[in-house]
Amino acid sequence: MEQQPTNIWIWSAIAVLWLLPLLSFVIGLVLWRKRKSGLGKFSTSLLAVSTLLSWLIFGINFGVPESLLSLSWWKVGTTEFSFSLALSGITQLLLVIVNTVSLLVHVYSLEYMKDDPGKNRYFACLGLFTFSMLGIVLSDSLLLIFCFWELVGTSSYFLIGFWYKKESAALASFKAFLVNRVGDLGFLIGICLIYAIFRTLSISELQTMVDAVQWKGEVFNFERNGELITSSPFMFTVISICLLGGAVGKSAQFPLQVWLPDAMEGPTPVSALIHAATMVAAGIYFVARVFFLFTPPALFIVAFIGAITAVMGAVAAISQYDIKKVLAFSTISQLGFMVLALGVGGREEGLFHLATHAAFKAGLFLAAGSIIHAMHRFAHETHAHFDAQDMRLMGGIKKYMPTTFLVFLLLALAISGIPMFSGFLSKDAIITKAFSWASAEGGVRWLVPILALFSAFLTAFYMSRLVMLVFFGSNKTPGLGEKSGLTENGKLITIPLMVLAGGSLWIWFNWNPFGQGSWLMDLVATGRSTISGLYLETTNEIPHKTIAIISILASLTGVGLGYVMYDEDEHQTIAELEETTTKPGFWSELSFNNWYLNELYDQTVVYSFNQLTKASSWADRRVIDPLINLTGVLMVVASVVVGWFDKKVVDGLVLLTVRITEFFGNIARSFQGGAVQKYIAWSLFFTLLVVTWILIK
Amino acid sequence: MMNYLLSLIIWTPVAGALIVLLMKDRQATAIRWISLGAVLLQLAGSSILLFQFYQSPESSGSYSIESFQFVEKADWITMDLGSWGVLSIDYLLGVDGLSVPLLWMSTLILVIGMISSWSITKQEKGYFALYLLLSSSIIGCFVALDFFLFYIFFEFMLLPMYFLIGIWGGIRREYASIKFFLYTLVGSVLILVAMIGLYISVSDPTEILADGRLVRTFNLLHMSDPANFIAGSILDPSYLKEWGGVSIRSLAFLFLFVGFIIKLPAVPFHTWLPDAHVEAPTPVSVVLAGILLKIGGYGLLRTAYPIFPEAALDYSWWVGFLGVIAIIYGGFNAMAQSDLKKLIAYSSVSHMGFVLLGIAAGTTEGYAGAVFQMVSHGFISAALFLIAGVLYDRTHDRMIENYSGLAEKMPYFTAVTVFFFFASLGLPGLSGFIGELLVFLGAFQSSSINGQVPQWMAVLATFGLVLSAAYYLWTLQRMFYGRLALREVAWKDMLTELTNREWLMFIPLIFIVLLLGIFPHFLLDLMNGSINQLKELVFENGNTIIQSLNSEGS
């Protein structure tokens, strides 16, 4: 594959746009405790430069093939681990998305976080996040991606727990990090397995090997540094599933999606940036980067994980009353949609949805934040205490906040998949792809497009419910008087909203509002070989028109149903709200409690984890330590025995010797008593003895 | 001077200790400054060594005295044993890429421990003299190339440590110090037995007396060459003598192995560590965790593995298994602790498990990972014990449940804690990650390269990452986040921000942990040559011995 010669200007620009957010982080760290400083504005202007540069690169480098920049980093033994970056269509697209959303969120936060005492820390963390996210996007090495992957997780941890004095926020950040770690184990194992087989972690080198792979019916043959190595498809399936683990954690897919709803404890602009538009989409981006390693069985699993997540998230979103929770579950569902797209082989379709979703979901979160901000301000002015995120206390807001309403409406239409908006184009592309995938192989695969359609219908339904509850009907905010009421936010908040709403129109992606796909999909396509491409798969294109009509119908039904069901006003007092969290009934409780996943994990995983902790601690205190002490005691006992032996036996023997000697000594002494007669008698006796002995002999 | 650099580094603190002993008890300030001066000189010496070594870290050829630098050799004890030959013990010092990083790390930690010792106010004279003696014997261990000399230094560490815990420790200090002493003494006896066995089996190839009698040697490098074993001796690799079904060479390996993993410590020989740490004063904990544990790993790589390579290869499954057990079991135990210092102690057990796993894997990545992990853990664990010390100095309480919301009261201290907790849980960009990554790369690779460690062990070991994240972040959440709540109201005034002296200890550690995390090549380039050499040696000699035995057997 031909590669572009390294363009020094482009790469310098990339270095600058990448390091500016890091600079913002470092300066933020230094100024962290300073109450008054213009750090927010400074960080925002740095981000503005970054954004400008990324758009410039997008424009200048458009359609240019992939180019690499590889610097030597460290080596162990003979293996070189290089610091390698790649610039291709997909990178350019993500650079633009990440920087733009980050810039808008920075601008928005200038107003939103104006009065927070920790705002310097806030902007510093945003800088760290943006830097790490750009790192994921730019890296060509799996190792580098993993490093930045963990760093975005860490900045997400800091931002979820930004209001650390709140117990729930601290707990949510802990949970998010831990659940992500579980997924990352898969990622890490995948990296190690790849390294064990290929001795390299560079994605472009891996791609080159896959390009030249020989499929021998049962095994793959690769060339590694002139050496031929063999690997089985099963190994590749294992590797792809492991790598998928990372994406399942970060992108909140089934069964690890439980952390994302809790992550809403963070400030709302953070939810927009990290937990909607960029970080959670990193999983999809990552799978798209290593898509060429996935085998058909692995992709089958990917498709089902995506489909299950899409439906589970959508169902859970239906009965939430916290406006951010609805959006959080909606994000889970949409991410599931993207994963589903990857699974059915629609790598480009998934990335397309990632791009459109980034705009409309960031917009939805920021618009929700605009409402929450207004509710807070109102509560502050009227000295009232209520939950500023509870939709049952909203209602009729379109009258008070017309700009936010208009923006929200456009974005809601976009996510619901109504034509003339970006969401329709990308969703329709995915559903079409899913239908052709299912019709090619048939069987259980038909479930995937059906679940996709169903979740598209649910999406339209819960968004319509949300819009009805929040913007229509009468206002139920406590303390609302004749003259006082919610007020629209300033320009720093509304302008980012309008930009994102504008970005959700169809025109940027395809001139035809009912068209098929987008030019973006050509931009991110690589045109290189994939493992799954080695298998002969029958393709069966289902006419796009039919699918488009079905999916429009599904969306419209959802919107209509939501409109009809939530048109009437339910007025409740705060006391009533506290009593009833949800409507009784199996399905609505299941939905409200997110399928009882948290409870399930508490009872199984967390429980066994705690039991193991107790068991280990018990073993240490009650088994190993007593054994050691026993050894000590035995040694003391042994020394007592030895002591006794020494005293009684050895000493006794010595004493015995002494006594015997004494006895004989006494006898001998008695020879020399000084009595002459005794001398003579003894002399005679011994002389006789000697004589007798001689005679006998 | 360069010729005697190693001796200077070793003996400077002894000279300092002598001066300290000559001073009067009440001259505590002077004693402190002299002691600090001594360890600073040591650090300066080892820094010169580091820079000199860095000019040419690659050692070529096979593992022999030529691959060592700064070699000093002098006859120490020579004794004619008649028909037995001649007993020869050398004062032999030298460093290679394995010892230089550990040596430099130790001298830095000793300085930091000395700064931390400023808060000791009981019998300063004795304390500082003992600390200086400890400093000498530690460095001696890392540079001695004669087994006997190594053993003397190794044993001599016990003595000051025993008193430092037993006199300046906490409430149960006697129990802890005796436990520490007994444990390590058992280890020492095992090492001694193996050493004597080696002594009667190895002869010096360079010196043969005119009448053909052999010169018996303790030279570690001679021991590492199977050709130097006397034919028919009990540890002769060409003909394995058995004792109760186990070859005596394997038995000798096991003796050395157990002797050193008690120091490391590996489960189930680890229970001295939590007690010793809890009772030890902060600086002693810092030295204990930062340096002493590493001598266990270093001993394995310097003695047991090169001398008994075939036994090492034979037992690698068990070595790896012990490593994995330590990682998981230590992690779960850390979860269960309510004393901050005990938690950190168990996390040390867990992290040293990676050293065993890396060594067992037997690939370049694994060995490099093991050494990297030792160096990095030296810095990180030192900082973690300092963190526990910061709290203990202020309130004399280390119970996790007695604190909450510290972030509000001590923001800078919290930031430092968060930094080192993340370093220890393996956040990329900080040094802890690189060591663990290399161990994993090595362990996963092992089954396809040399078949030493199965992949399921490596998979199990990755679970340690979840555990470390769990206990550290849970601690952060309980102690530092939430609303400020302390067991006693008076603590609110006691809990003041970090003092300048404390910053002085943390800043170099932060700097190094970042440096090694972002630019690991600074450390890897130092040791790459020697690690490779060592690995080649173990596998070449080990496989040769195994093959020759197999061919004899068949």
XYZ file of N, CA and C in Angstrom, chain B residues 130 133-134 154-165 180-181:
51
model
N 22.090 3.435 63.361
C 21.552 2.199 62.788
C 21.090 2.413 61.343
N 24.032 2.336 59.144
C 24.530 0.968 58.936
C 23.652 0.233 57.923
N 22.359 0.455 58.063
C 21.421 -0.167 57.127
C 21.721 0.291 55.695
N 23.708 -9.169 53.270
C 22.301 -9.560 53.334
C 21.888 -9.794 54.781
N 22.727 -10.496 55.523
C 22.441 -10.790 56.914
C 22.525 -9.541 57.765
N 23.474 -8.700 57.408
C 23.707 -7.556 58.256
C 22.554 -6.564 58.207
N 21.772 -6.624 57.137
C 20.606 -5.741 57.057
C 19.611 -6.031 58.166
N 19.541 -7.304 58.544
C 18.565 -7.729 59.542
C 18.721 -6.976 60.849
N 19.965 -6.826 61.232
C 20.259 -6.316 62.567
C 19.732 -4.900 62.783
N 20.169 -3.920 61.960
C 19.617 -2.575 62.173
C 18.102 -2.539 62.016
N 17.592 -3.353 61.068
C 16.155 -3.343 60.828
C 15.409 -3.818 62.080
N 15.948 -4.856 62.686
C 15.319 -5.418 63.879
C 15.216 -4.352 64.978
N 16.308 -3.633 65.170
C 16.278 -2.626 66.234
C 15.444 -1.417 65.849
N 15.511 -1.050 64.568
C 14.753 0.134 64.137
C 13.252 -0.086 64.347
N 12.797 -1.319 64.079
C 11.383 -1.594 64.324
C 11.146 -1.806 65.819
N 9.490 -10.431 62.107
C 10.327 -10.069 60.968
C 11.658 -10.806 61.038
N 12.243 -10.796 62.213
C 13.561 -11.383 62.390
C 13.525 -12.888 62.128
